Amino acid sequence: MIRILKYGEVKNSEIFSRAVPTVNVEAVVTEIIENVKKNGDKALFEYCRRFDHAQLSTLQVSAEEIDEAMTEVSPDLIEVMKKAAANIRKFHEKQVRNSFIINDEDGIVVGQKIIPIDRAGLYVPGGTAAYPSTVLMDSIPAKIAGCREVVITTPPNAEGKVNPVILAAAKIAGVDRIFKVGGAQAIAALAYGTESIPRVDKIVGPGNAFVAEAKKQVFGKVSIDMIAGPSEILIVADGGTDPRVAAADMLSQAEHDKMASAVLVTDSYKLADEVREQLEKQIPQLLRSEIARASIDNNGKIIVADTLDAAIEIANEIAPEHLELCVDCPFDYLDKIRHAGSVFMGRNCPEALGDYFAGPNHTLPTGGTAKFSSPLSVDDFIKKMQYTYYTRSALGKAAADVAKFAEAEGLTAHAKSAVIRTEADRK
């Protein structure tokens, strides 16, 4: 059963701690990456046999398989995904950056160009659930940024098929190519390339501990979005909150993973007790009740604070992936929130809106990294290139200052490179 803690009466270690995975996967992942680097597709086919029990003759999903998937997914779900994609596009199109140029001094031009990365790789997990929402959330910003190619890797089932809803979402999002490979081996293939799978410039998307470790190991060879941890939700709620709603929202993240974290912070003892009761009623009703039970028992907390302002400070310290403000006037508190991945405002805004439909991205910083990290965005798929132009006359005015600065650092060749061009002008 979930614990109720009184803020100020227990140690901070109890308030802010959570269980963390202890499985050591580093050596296993290193071996997988080296094997893929050395043997390419041969290693990928072997891992598909070993881990997915799939006997494949080709890794790329064919156009016929994608067309077939569009007929297998219900038209209603196709329409919902199209609506969600439109919302995601509308939100992310506002993130597009523009290049700039500064030319307000004679003979000097400086500027910055915004350039999309050439190729983005999206990892879509298989395992206990299919996540077409991840396809939309991670590929649409890459397309808006202008990436030349967006590719997906995702594990096949034992029949060598990819979940049709994943393929349908990829079609809606405009993904260019899809490959049947999962796990750390997929990350290695995206980072180094194989005969079938192209090397990408950036890898995004969630995964299990092996995927996370692989992303960590290939970082530097390619860029990555983040090292994502288990899902998190923190709800700041006042006494007017429906306890059934608060419990349901906590369980919306608890059902993701046994390591997920669901926390309620409230200024009402009455609500705390009622939510605890509701959790016990609702958990047995869930399809993934065993997962939710473990998450709530291991990482769930209900924290009672003296005031809502104190509750906000607790939220800022935890820096959750998802933060719900279940209060009457949520915009009164928004400016007080400093650290959260995504904030859901008011009593009619469940976190599930953000997972699927509203438009803001659902790939968010976890594990307290919202203190210094941001949600996935168009910015993740661009790079900035700067440039400088000086005329001879403009350099002549600046050369002495450049030389003085360089000599202060003991770099006389730097200094000479600035003044040598204009020495004749001073004679």
Tab-separated table of C-alpha atoms in Angstrom:
chain	number	residue	atom	x	y	z
A	1	MET	CA	0.000	0.000	0.000
A	2	ILE	CA	1.188	3.512	-0.798
A	3	ARG	CA	2.771	5.562	1.982
A	4	ILE	CA	1.456	8.911	3.265
A	5	LEU	CA	4.293	11.178	4.385
A	6	LYS	CA	4.032	14.498	6.208
A	7	TYR	CA	6.484	16.967	4.732
A	8	GLY	CA	8.697	18.378	7.479
A	9	GLU	CA	8.219	15.370	9.749
A	10	VAL	CA	10.268	12.837	7.785
A	11	LYS	CA	13.722	12.867	6.276
A	12	ASN	CA	14.147	14.375	2.840
A	13	SER	CA	15.671	11.075	1.767
A	14	GLU	CA	12.228	9.489	2.244
A	15	ILE	CA	10.488	12.267	0.316
A	16	PHE	CA	12.805	12.403	-2.666
A	17	SER	CA	14.121	8.839	-2.920
A	18	ARG	CA	12.894	6.190	-5.314
A	19	ALA	CA	13.895	2.637	-6.130
A	20	VAL	CA	16.351	2.377	-8.995
A	21	PRO	CA	17.218	-0.571	-11.239
A	22	THR	CA	20.266	-2.555	-10.128
A	23	VAL	CA	20.735	-4.718	-13.231
A	24	ASN	CA	24.230	-4.295	-14.659
A	25	VAL	CA	23.890	-4.396	-18.442
A	26	GLU	CA	27.056	-2.541	-19.438
A	27	ALA	CA	29.157	-5.552	-20.414
A	28	VAL	CA	26.331	-7.230	-22.329
A	29	VAL	CA	25.627	-4.076	-24.317
A	30	THR	CA	29.309	-3.521	-25.088
A	31	GLU	CA	29.524	-7.031	-26.545
A	32	ILE	CA	26.412	-6.490	-28.665
A	33	ILE	CA	27.689	-3.179	-30.039
A	34	GLU	CA	31.063	-4.653	-30.950
A	35	ASN	CA	29.401	-7.599	-32.669
A	36	VAL	CA	27.176	-5.329	-34.772
A	37	LYS	CA	30.131	-3.091	-35.671
A	38	LYS	CA	32.110	-6.139	-36.811
A	39	ASN	CA	29.440	-8.309	-38.441
A	40	GLY	CA	26.675	-5.900	-39.488
A	41	ASP	CA	23.484	-7.496	-40.774
A	42	LYS	CA	24.704	-10.990	-39.898
A	43	ALA	CA	24.757	-10.029	-36.212
A	44	LEU	CA	21.323	-8.400	-36.479
A	45	PHE	CA	19.738	-11.510	-38.019
A	46	GLU	CA	21.259	-13.630	-35.253
A	47	TYR	CA	19.950	-11.322	-32.511
A	48	CYS	CA	16.479	-11.375	-34.102
A	49	ARG	CA	16.552	-15.177	-33.890
A	50	ARG	CA	17.862	-15.181	-30.327
A	51	PHE	CA	15.801	-12.411	-28.739
A	52	ASP	CA	12.694	-12.044	-30.926
A	53	HIS	CA	12.470	-15.676	-32.125
A	54	ALA	CA	12.064	-14.301	-35.653
A	55	GLN	CA	13.654	-15.868	-38.718
A	56	LEU	CA	14.112	-12.943	-41.108
A	57	SER	CA	15.358	-12.810	-44.676
A	58	THR	CA	15.343	-9.018	-44.858
A	59	LEU	CA	15.423	-6.293	-42.241
A	60	GLN	CA	13.537	-3.497	-43.996
A	61	VAL	CA	9.758	-3.315	-43.816
A	62	SER	CA	8.380	-3.381	-47.354
A	63	ALA	CA	5.899	-0.939	-48.873
A	64	GLU	CA	3.461	-3.842	-49.178
A	65	GLU	CA	3.680	-4.528	-45.443
A	66	ILE	CA	2.958	-0.868	-44.693
A	67	ASP	CA	-0.026	-0.823	-47.062
A	68	GLU	CA	-1.320	-4.009	-45.475
A	69	ALA	CA	-0.980	-2.485	-42.005
A	70	MET	CA	-3.127	0.492	-43.041
A	71	THR	CA	-5.953	-1.937	-43.814
A	72	GLU	CA	-5.507	-3.910	-40.582
A	73	VAL	CA	-5.783	-0.931	-38.232
A	74	SER	CA	-9.305	0.256	-37.556
A	75	PRO	CA	-10.381	3.348	-39.533
A	76	ASP	CA	-11.397	5.020	-36.277
A	77	LEU	CA	-7.896	4.662	-34.843
A	78	ILE	CA	-6.366	5.868	-38.111
A	79	GLU	CA	-8.532	8.991	-37.876
A	80	VAL	CA	-7.557	9.573	-34.235
A	81	MET	CA	-3.856	9.263	-35.094
A	82	LYS	CA	-4.291	11.738	-37.950
A	83	LYS	CA	-5.931	14.233	-35.576
A	84	ALA	CA	-3.131	13.745	-33.055
A	85	ALA	CA	-0.513	14.187	-35.792
A	86	ALA	CA	-2.135	17.474	-36.831
A	87	ASN	CA	-1.992	18.743	-33.228
A	88	ILE	CA	1.645	17.671	-32.874
A	89	ARG	CA	2.567	19.426	-36.128
A	90	LYS	CA	0.769	22.621	-35.149
A	91	PHE	CA	2.605	22.803	-31.826
A	92	HIS	CA	6.051	21.921	-33.158
A	93	GLU	CA	5.875	24.217	-36.170
A	94	LYS	CA	6.001	27.095	-33.679
A	95	GLN	CA	9.441	25.863	-32.572
A	96	VAL	CA	11.117	26.404	-35.933
A	97	ARG	CA	14.166	28.663	-35.598
A	98	ASN	CA	15.374	31.143	-38.187
A	99	SER	CA	18.913	31.900	-39.285
A	100	PHE	CA	20.127	35.430	-38.586
A	101	ILE	CA	22.685	37.902	-39.893
A	102	ILE	CA	24.260	40.958	-38.209
A	103	ASN	CA	25.686	43.642	-40.504
A	104	ASP	CA	25.460	46.876	-38.529
A	105	GLU	CA	29.155	47.835	-38.773
A	106	ASP	CA	30.932	48.687	-42.012
A	107	GLY	CA	32.876	45.752	-43.429
A	108	ILE	CA	31.694	43.200	-40.843
A	109	VAL	CA	29.186	40.411	-41.349
A	110	VAL	CA	28.476	37.740	-38.741
A	111	GLY	CA	25.632	35.302	-38.706
A	112	GLN	CA	24.199	31.956	-37.792
A	113	LYS	CA	22.630	29.347	-40.055
A	114	ILE	CA	20.094	26.798	-38.856
A	115	ILE	CA	20.715	23.478	-40.614
A	116	PRO	CA	18.747	20.250	-40.108
A	117	ILE	CA	20.699	17.108	-39.393
A	118	ASP	CA	20.789	14.799	-42.402
A	119	ARG	CA	19.369	11.619	-40.892
A	120	ALA	CA	17.447	10.903	-37.685
A	121	GLY	CA	16.956	7.437	-36.199
A	122	LEU	CA	13.921	6.684	-34.038
A	123	TYR	CA	13.818	3.683	-31.740
A	124	VAL	CA	10.294	2.398	-31.081
A	125	PRO	CA	10.111	-0.218	-28.320
A	126	GLY	CA	8.168	-3.459	-28.546
A	127	GLY	CA	7.920	-5.540	-25.394
A	128	THR	CA	4.812	-5.310	-23.243
A	129	ALA	CA	3.007	-2.619	-25.285
A	130	ALA	CA	3.037	-0.922	-28.688
A	131	TYR	CA	3.571	2.838	-28.762
A	132	PRO	CA	2.380	4.477	-31.993
A	133	SER	CA	2.287	7.731	-30.036
A	134	THR	CA	6.093	7.577	-29.802
A	135	VAL	CA	6.282	7.296	-33.592
A	136	LEU	CA	4.251	10.481	-34.025
A	137	MET	CA	5.917	12.444	-31.232
A	138	ASP	CA	9.491	11.659	-32.263
A	139	SER	CA	9.300	11.647	-36.056
A	140	ILE	CA	7.070	14.668	-36.738
A	141	PRO	CA	9.519	17.194	-35.177
A	142	ALA	CA	12.326	15.651	-37.252
A	143	LYS	CA	10.277	16.094	-40.401
A	144	ILE	CA	9.425	19.688	-39.477
A	145	ALA	CA	13.120	20.389	-38.861
A	146	GLY	CA	13.834	19.295	-42.426
A	147	CYS	CA	15.832	16.080	-41.897
A	148	ARG	CA	16.564	14.442	-45.234
A	149	GLU	CA	15.653	11.018	-43.900
A	150	VAL	CA	13.891	9.663	-40.812
A	151	VAL	CA	14.259	5.935	-40.124
A	152	ILE	CA	12.716	3.695	-37.477
A	153	THR	CA	14.004	0.543	-35.829
A	154	THR	CA	11.515	-1.583	-33.892
A	155	PRO	CA	11.557	-5.260	-32.868
A	156	PRO	CA	9.515	-7.788	-34.861
A	157	ASN	CA	7.273	-10.452	-33.399
A	158	ALA	CA	7.990	-14.171	-33.755
A	159	GLU	CA	6.353	-14.170	-37.196
A	160	GLY	CA	8.757	-11.473	-38.368
A	161	LYS	CA	6.035	-8.827	-38.447
A	162	VAL	CA	5.940	-5.332	-36.975
A	163	ASN	CA	2.821	-4.305	-35.080
A	164	PRO	CA	0.538	-2.796	-37.758
A	165	VAL	CA	-0.382	0.196	-35.611
A	166	ILE	CA	3.320	1.159	-35.491
A	167	LEU	CA	3.500	0.967	-39.286
A	168	ALA	CA	0.299	2.985	-39.669
A	169	ALA	CA	1.622	5.718	-37.384
A	170	ALA	CA	4.888	5.789	-39.341
A	171	LYS	CA	2.955	6.198	-42.589
A	172	ILE	CA	0.937	9.082	-41.127
A	173	ALA	CA	4.098	10.765	-39.806
A	174	GLY	CA	5.958	10.446	-43.118
A	175	VAL	CA	8.758	8.156	-41.892
A	176	ASP	CA	11.065	7.184	-44.756
A	177	ARG	CA	12.248	3.677	-43.801
A	178	ILE	CA	11.455	1.114	-41.102
A	179	PHE	CA	13.663	-1.770	-39.977
A	180	LYS	CA	12.807	-4.903	-37.993
A	181	VAL	CA	15.378	-4.839	-35.242
A	182	GLY	CA	15.162	-3.986	-31.562
A	183	GLY	CA	17.242	-3.750	-28.419
A	184	ALA	CA	20.830	-2.606	-28.026
A	185	GLN	CA	21.618	-4.098	-31.430
A	186	ALA	CA	19.253	-1.617	-33.092
A	187	ILE	CA	21.012	1.290	-31.399
A	188	ALA	CA	24.378	-0.066	-32.553
A	189	ALA	CA	23.103	-0.410	-36.120
A	190	LEU	CA	21.814	3.168	-36.140
A	191	ALA	CA	25.062	4.489	-34.686
A	192	TYR	CA	27.507	2.610	-36.950
A	193	GLY	CA	25.439	1.493	-39.914
A	194	THR	CA	25.194	-1.981	-41.465
A	195	GLU	CA	24.651	-3.297	-44.978
A	196	SER	CA	20.906	-2.617	-44.632
A	197	ILE	CA	20.564	0.068	-41.991
A	198	PRO	CA	22.053	3.501	-42.616
A	199	ARG	CA	24.143	5.316	-40.030
A	200	VAL	CA	22.175	8.193	-38.521
A	201	ASP	CA	23.262	11.471	-36.962
A	202	LYS	CA	20.932	11.340	-33.966
A	203	ILE	CA	19.063	8.578	-32.131
A	204	VAL	CA	15.868	9.366	-30.247
A	205	GLY	CA	13.214	7.304	-28.532
A	206	PRO	CA	12.686	5.332	-25.308
A	207	GLY	CA	13.624	1.769	-24.500
A	208	ASN	CA	14.541	-0.689	-21.767
A	209	ALA	CA	17.737	-0.714	-19.727
A	210	PHE	CA	19.704	-2.310	-22.597
A	211	VAL	CA	18.561	0.359	-25.046
A	212	ALA	CA	19.360	3.142	-22.581
A	213	GLU	CA	22.833	1.728	-21.957
A	214	ALA	CA	23.454	1.366	-25.683
A	215	LYS	CA	22.488	4.988	-26.273
A	216	LYS	CA	24.903	5.989	-23.536
A	217	GLN	CA	27.741	3.974	-25.094
A	218	VAL	CA	27.279	5.274	-28.653
A	219	PHE	CA	26.903	8.909	-27.580
A	220	GLY	CA	29.728	10.855	-29.195
A	221	LYS	CA	29.633	8.702	-32.285
A	222	VAL	CA	26.112	10.007	-32.763
A	223	SER	CA	23.928	12.410	-30.834
A	224	ILE	CA	21.108	11.125	-28.626
A	225	ASP	CA	18.040	12.772	-27.152
A	226	MET	CA	18.462	11.670	-23.520
A	227	ILE	CA	18.970	8.656	-21.265
A	228	ALA	CA	15.337	8.107	-20.364
A	229	GLY	CA	14.417	6.467	-17.092
A	230	PRO	CA	11.108	5.012	-15.871
A	231	SER	CA	7.945	7.108	-16.242
A	232	GLU	CA	7.032	9.663	-13.572
A	233	ILE	CA	4.011	11.694	-12.569
A	234	LEU	CA	3.657	14.178	-9.728
A	235	ILE	CA	0.256	15.651	-8.952
A	236	VAL	CA	-0.125	18.838	-6.909
A	237	ALA	CA	-3.727	18.815	-5.710
A	238	ASP	CA	-5.861	20.859	-3.362
A	239	GLY	CA	-8.750	19.607	-1.240
A	240	GLY	CA	-11.243	20.214	-4.031
A	241	THR	CA	-9.749	17.468	-6.195
A	242	ASP	CA	-11.810	14.370	-6.911
A	243	PRO	CA	-9.850	11.507	-5.289
A	244	ARG	CA	-10.979	9.105	-8.019
A	245	VAL	CA	-9.403	11.372	-10.626
A	246	ALA	CA	-6.143	11.797	-8.706
A	247	ALA	CA	-5.815	8.032	-8.232
A	248	ALA	CA	-6.597	7.354	-11.896
A	249	ASP	CA	-3.955	9.859	-12.994
A	250	MET	CA	-1.347	8.312	-10.718
A	251	LEU	CA	-2.111	4.889	-12.148
A	252	SER	CA	-1.856	6.207	-15.712
A	253	GLN	CA	1.904	6.253	-15.176
A	254	ALA	CA	2.178	3.395	-12.688
A	255	GLU	CA	0.880	0.953	-15.328
A	256	HIS	CA	3.831	1.765	-17.611
A	257	ASP	CA	6.533	0.008	-15.635
A	258	LYS	CA	7.193	-1.536	-12.232
A	259	MET	CA	9.877	1.117	-11.778
A	260	ALA	CA	7.522	4.009	-12.625
A	261	SER	CA	6.945	6.682	-9.992
A	262	ALA	CA	3.562	8.191	-9.087
A	263	VAL	CA	3.484	10.918	-6.414
A	264	LEU	CA	0.657	13.043	-5.020
A	265	VAL	CA	1.461	16.212	-3.068
A	266	THR	CA	-1.490	17.868	-1.352
A	267	ASP	CA	-2.355	20.235	1.467
A	268	SER	CA	-5.312	18.031	2.482
A	269	TYR	CA	-5.070	15.019	4.807
A	270	LYS	CA	-8.609	14.100	3.791
A	271	LEU	CA	-7.676	13.935	0.110
A	272	ALA	CA	-4.551	11.926	0.934
A	273	ASP	CA	-6.612	9.255	2.705
A	274	GLU	CA	-9.267	9.182	-0.003
A	275	VAL	CA	-6.717	8.818	-2.800
A	276	ARG	CA	-5.044	5.946	-0.981
A	277	GLU	CA	-8.425	4.207	-0.755
A	278	GLN	CA	-9.119	4.853	-4.428
A	279	LEU	CA	-5.780	3.390	-5.467
A	280	GLU	CA	-6.659	0.149	-3.682
A	281	LYS	CA	-10.031	0.069	-5.456
A	282	GLN	CA	-8.745	0.888	-8.923
A	283	ILE	CA	-5.559	-1.186	-9.153
A	284	PRO	CA	-7.367	-4.561	-9.334
A	285	GLN	CA	-9.494	-3.226	-12.216
A	286	LEU	CA	-6.501	-2.551	-14.458
A	287	LEU	CA	-5.369	-4.811	-17.284
A	288	ARG	CA	-1.780	-4.221	-16.122
A	289	SER	CA	-2.633	-4.444	-12.436
A	290	GLU	CA	0.484	-6.410	-11.471
A	291	ILE	CA	2.751	-3.729	-12.940
A	292	ALA	CA	0.755	-0.886	-11.377
A	293	ARG	CA	0.742	-2.651	-7.994
A	294	ALA	CA	4.533	-2.975	-7.956
A	295	SER	CA	5.007	0.631	-9.079
A	296	ILE	CA	2.704	2.038	-6.410
A	297	ASP	CA	4.124	-0.132	-3.636
A	298	ASN	CA	7.781	0.506	-4.525
A	299	ASN	CA	7.803	4.094	-5.738
A	300	GLY	CA	4.405	5.612	-5.005
A	301	LYS	CA	4.071	8.342	-2.387
A	302	ILE	CA	1.441	10.681	-1.019
A	303	ILE	CA	3.007	13.742	0.595
A	304	VAL	CA	1.032	16.151	2.759
A	305	ALA	CA	2.383	19.705	2.777
A	306	ASP	CA	1.226	22.663	4.848
A	307	THR	CA	0.371	24.831	1.837
A	308	LEU	CA	0.118	24.593	-1.944
A	309	ASP	CA	3.181	26.840	-2.221
A	310	ALA	CA	5.100	24.276	-0.191
A	311	ALA	CA	3.742	21.559	-2.500
A	312	ILE	CA	5.071	23.484	-5.489
A	313	GLU	CA	8.527	23.639	-3.905
A	314	ILE	CA	8.477	19.877	-3.383
A	315	ALA	CA	7.577	19.474	-7.051
A	316	ASN	CA	10.453	21.735	-8.056
A	317	GLU	CA	12.874	19.676	-5.993
A	318	ILE	CA	11.688	16.385	-7.501
A	319	ALA	CA	11.585	17.896	-11.052
A	320	PRO	CA	9.128	15.326	-12.413
A	321	GLU	CA	8.667	14.216	-15.983
A	322	HIS	CA	4.930	14.997	-15.807
A	323	LEU	CA	3.445	17.539	-13.390
A	324	GLU	CA	-0.297	17.985	-12.931
A	325	LEU	CA	-1.681	21.077	-11.194
A	326	CYS	CA	-5.099	19.926	-9.981
A	327	VAL	CA	-6.153	23.248	-8.502
A	328	ASP	CA	-8.834	25.860	-9.241
A	329	CYS	CA	-6.567	28.532	-10.731
A	330	PRO	CA	-3.551	26.689	-12.185
A	331	PHE	CA	-2.170	29.721	-14.041
A	332	ASP	CA	-1.654	31.416	-10.661
A	333	TYR	CA	1.012	28.778	-9.980
A	334	LEU	CA	2.597	28.307	-13.402
A	335	ASP	CA	5.296	30.956	-12.898
A	336	LYS	CA	6.313	29.236	-9.659
A	337	ILE	CA	7.102	25.998	-11.494
A	338	ARG	CA	10.796	25.921	-12.402
A	339	HIS	CA	11.527	22.240	-12.962
A	340	ALA	CA	9.182	19.884	-14.811
A	341	GLY	CA	9.158	18.175	-18.174
A	342	SER	CA	5.561	19.033	-19.045
A	343	VAL	CA	2.874	20.717	-16.951
A	344	PHE	CA	-0.824	19.824	-17.135
A	345	MET	CA	-3.033	22.660	-15.965
A	346	GLY	CA	-6.254	22.363	-13.992
A	347	ARG	CA	-8.743	19.650	-13.176
A	348	ASN	CA	-9.642	18.775	-16.764
A	349	CYS	CA	-6.172	18.055	-18.127
A	350	PRO	CA	-5.080	14.451	-17.529
A	351	GLU	CA	-1.505	13.613	-18.408
A	352	ALA	CA	-2.855	11.193	-21.009
A	353	LEU	CA	-3.785	14.217	-23.154
A	354	GLY	CA	-0.076	14.913	-23.442
A	355	ASP	CA	0.795	11.304	-24.145
A	356	TYR	CA	-1.397	11.118	-27.195
A	357	PHE	CA	-3.242	14.104	-28.463
A	358	ALA	CA	-2.736	17.681	-27.261
A	359	GLY	CA	0.397	18.424	-29.318
A	360	PRO	CA	3.275	19.176	-26.911
A	361	ASN	CA	5.872	16.426	-27.005
A	362	HIS	CA	5.682	13.432	-24.696
A	363	THR	CA	9.398	12.553	-24.855
A	364	LEU	CA	10.432	14.241	-21.628
A	365	PRO	CA	13.364	14.404	-19.182
A	366	THR	CA	13.122	11.951	-16.285
A	367	GLY	CA	14.927	11.232	-13.031
A	368	GLY	CA	15.198	14.893	-11.996
A	369	THR	CA	16.924	15.897	-15.235
A	370	ALA	CA	14.124	18.396	-15.908
A	371	LYS	CA	16.281	20.700	-13.796
A	372	PHE	CA	18.581	21.111	-16.795
A	373	SER	CA	16.934	19.332	-19.751
A	374	SER	CA	13.992	20.001	-22.053
A	375	PRO	CA	11.324	18.001	-23.889
A	376	LEU	CA	12.122	16.648	-27.330
A	377	SER	CA	11.555	19.359	-29.926
A	378	VAL	CA	12.441	20.557	-33.395
A	379	ASP	CA	15.659	21.878	-31.810
A	380	ASP	CA	16.813	18.281	-31.352
A	381	PHE	CA	16.977	17.811	-35.108
A	382	ILE	CA	18.857	20.953	-36.104
A	383	LYS	CA	22.360	22.236	-35.665
A	384	LYS	CA	23.715	25.756	-35.776
A	385	MET	CA	26.585	26.897	-37.970
A	386	GLN	CA	28.044	30.355	-37.500
A	387	TYR	CA	30.080	32.439	-39.920
A	388	THR	CA	32.206	35.606	-39.903
A	389	TYR	CA	33.283	38.026	-42.654
A	390	TYR	CA	35.599	41.072	-42.260
A	391	THR	CA	36.889	43.372	-44.968
A	392	ARG	CA	40.583	44.311	-44.913
A	393	SER	CA	39.698	47.694	-43.464
A	394	ALA	CA	37.566	46.207	-40.713
A	395	LEU	CA	40.314	43.721	-39.818
A	396	GLY	CA	42.775	46.584	-39.616
A	397	LYS	CA	40.682	48.212	-36.910
A	398	ALA	CA	40.406	44.991	-34.896
A	399	ALA	CA	43.807	43.343	-35.427
A	400	ALA	CA	45.636	45.067	-32.572
A	401	ASP	CA	42.912	44.097	-30.101
A	402	VAL	CA	42.924	40.503	-31.315
A	403	ALA	CA	46.714	40.372	-31.008
A	404	LYS	CA	46.671	41.809	-27.498
A	405	PHE	CA	44.132	39.200	-26.390
A	406	ALA	CA	46.111	36.362	-28.003
A	407	GLU	CA	49.417	37.474	-26.458
A	408	ALA	CA	47.749	37.555	-23.027
A	409	GLU	CA	47.131	33.844	-23.494
A	410	GLY	CA	50.686	33.241	-24.720
A	411	LEU	CA	49.539	32.377	-28.243
A	412	THR	CA	51.836	34.484	-30.386
A	413	ALA	CA	50.972	32.679	-33.633
A	414	HIS	CA	47.368	33.670	-33.104
A	415	ALA	CA	48.465	37.265	-32.678
A	416	LYS	CA	50.640	37.210	-35.783
A	417	SER	CA	47.850	35.715	-37.922
A	418	ALA	CA	45.706	38.746	-37.088
A	419	VAL	CA	48.321	41.475	-37.716
A	420	ILE	CA	50.256	39.992	-40.650
A	421	ARG	CA	47.448	40.733	-43.084
A	422	THR	CA	47.494	44.477	-42.347
A	423	GLU	CA	51.178	45.121	-41.654
A	424	ALA	CA	51.703	46.681	-45.063
A	425	ASP	CA	48.818	49.080	-44.472
A	426	ARG	CA	50.619	50.553	-41.435
A	427	LYS	CA	53.953	51.193	-43.203
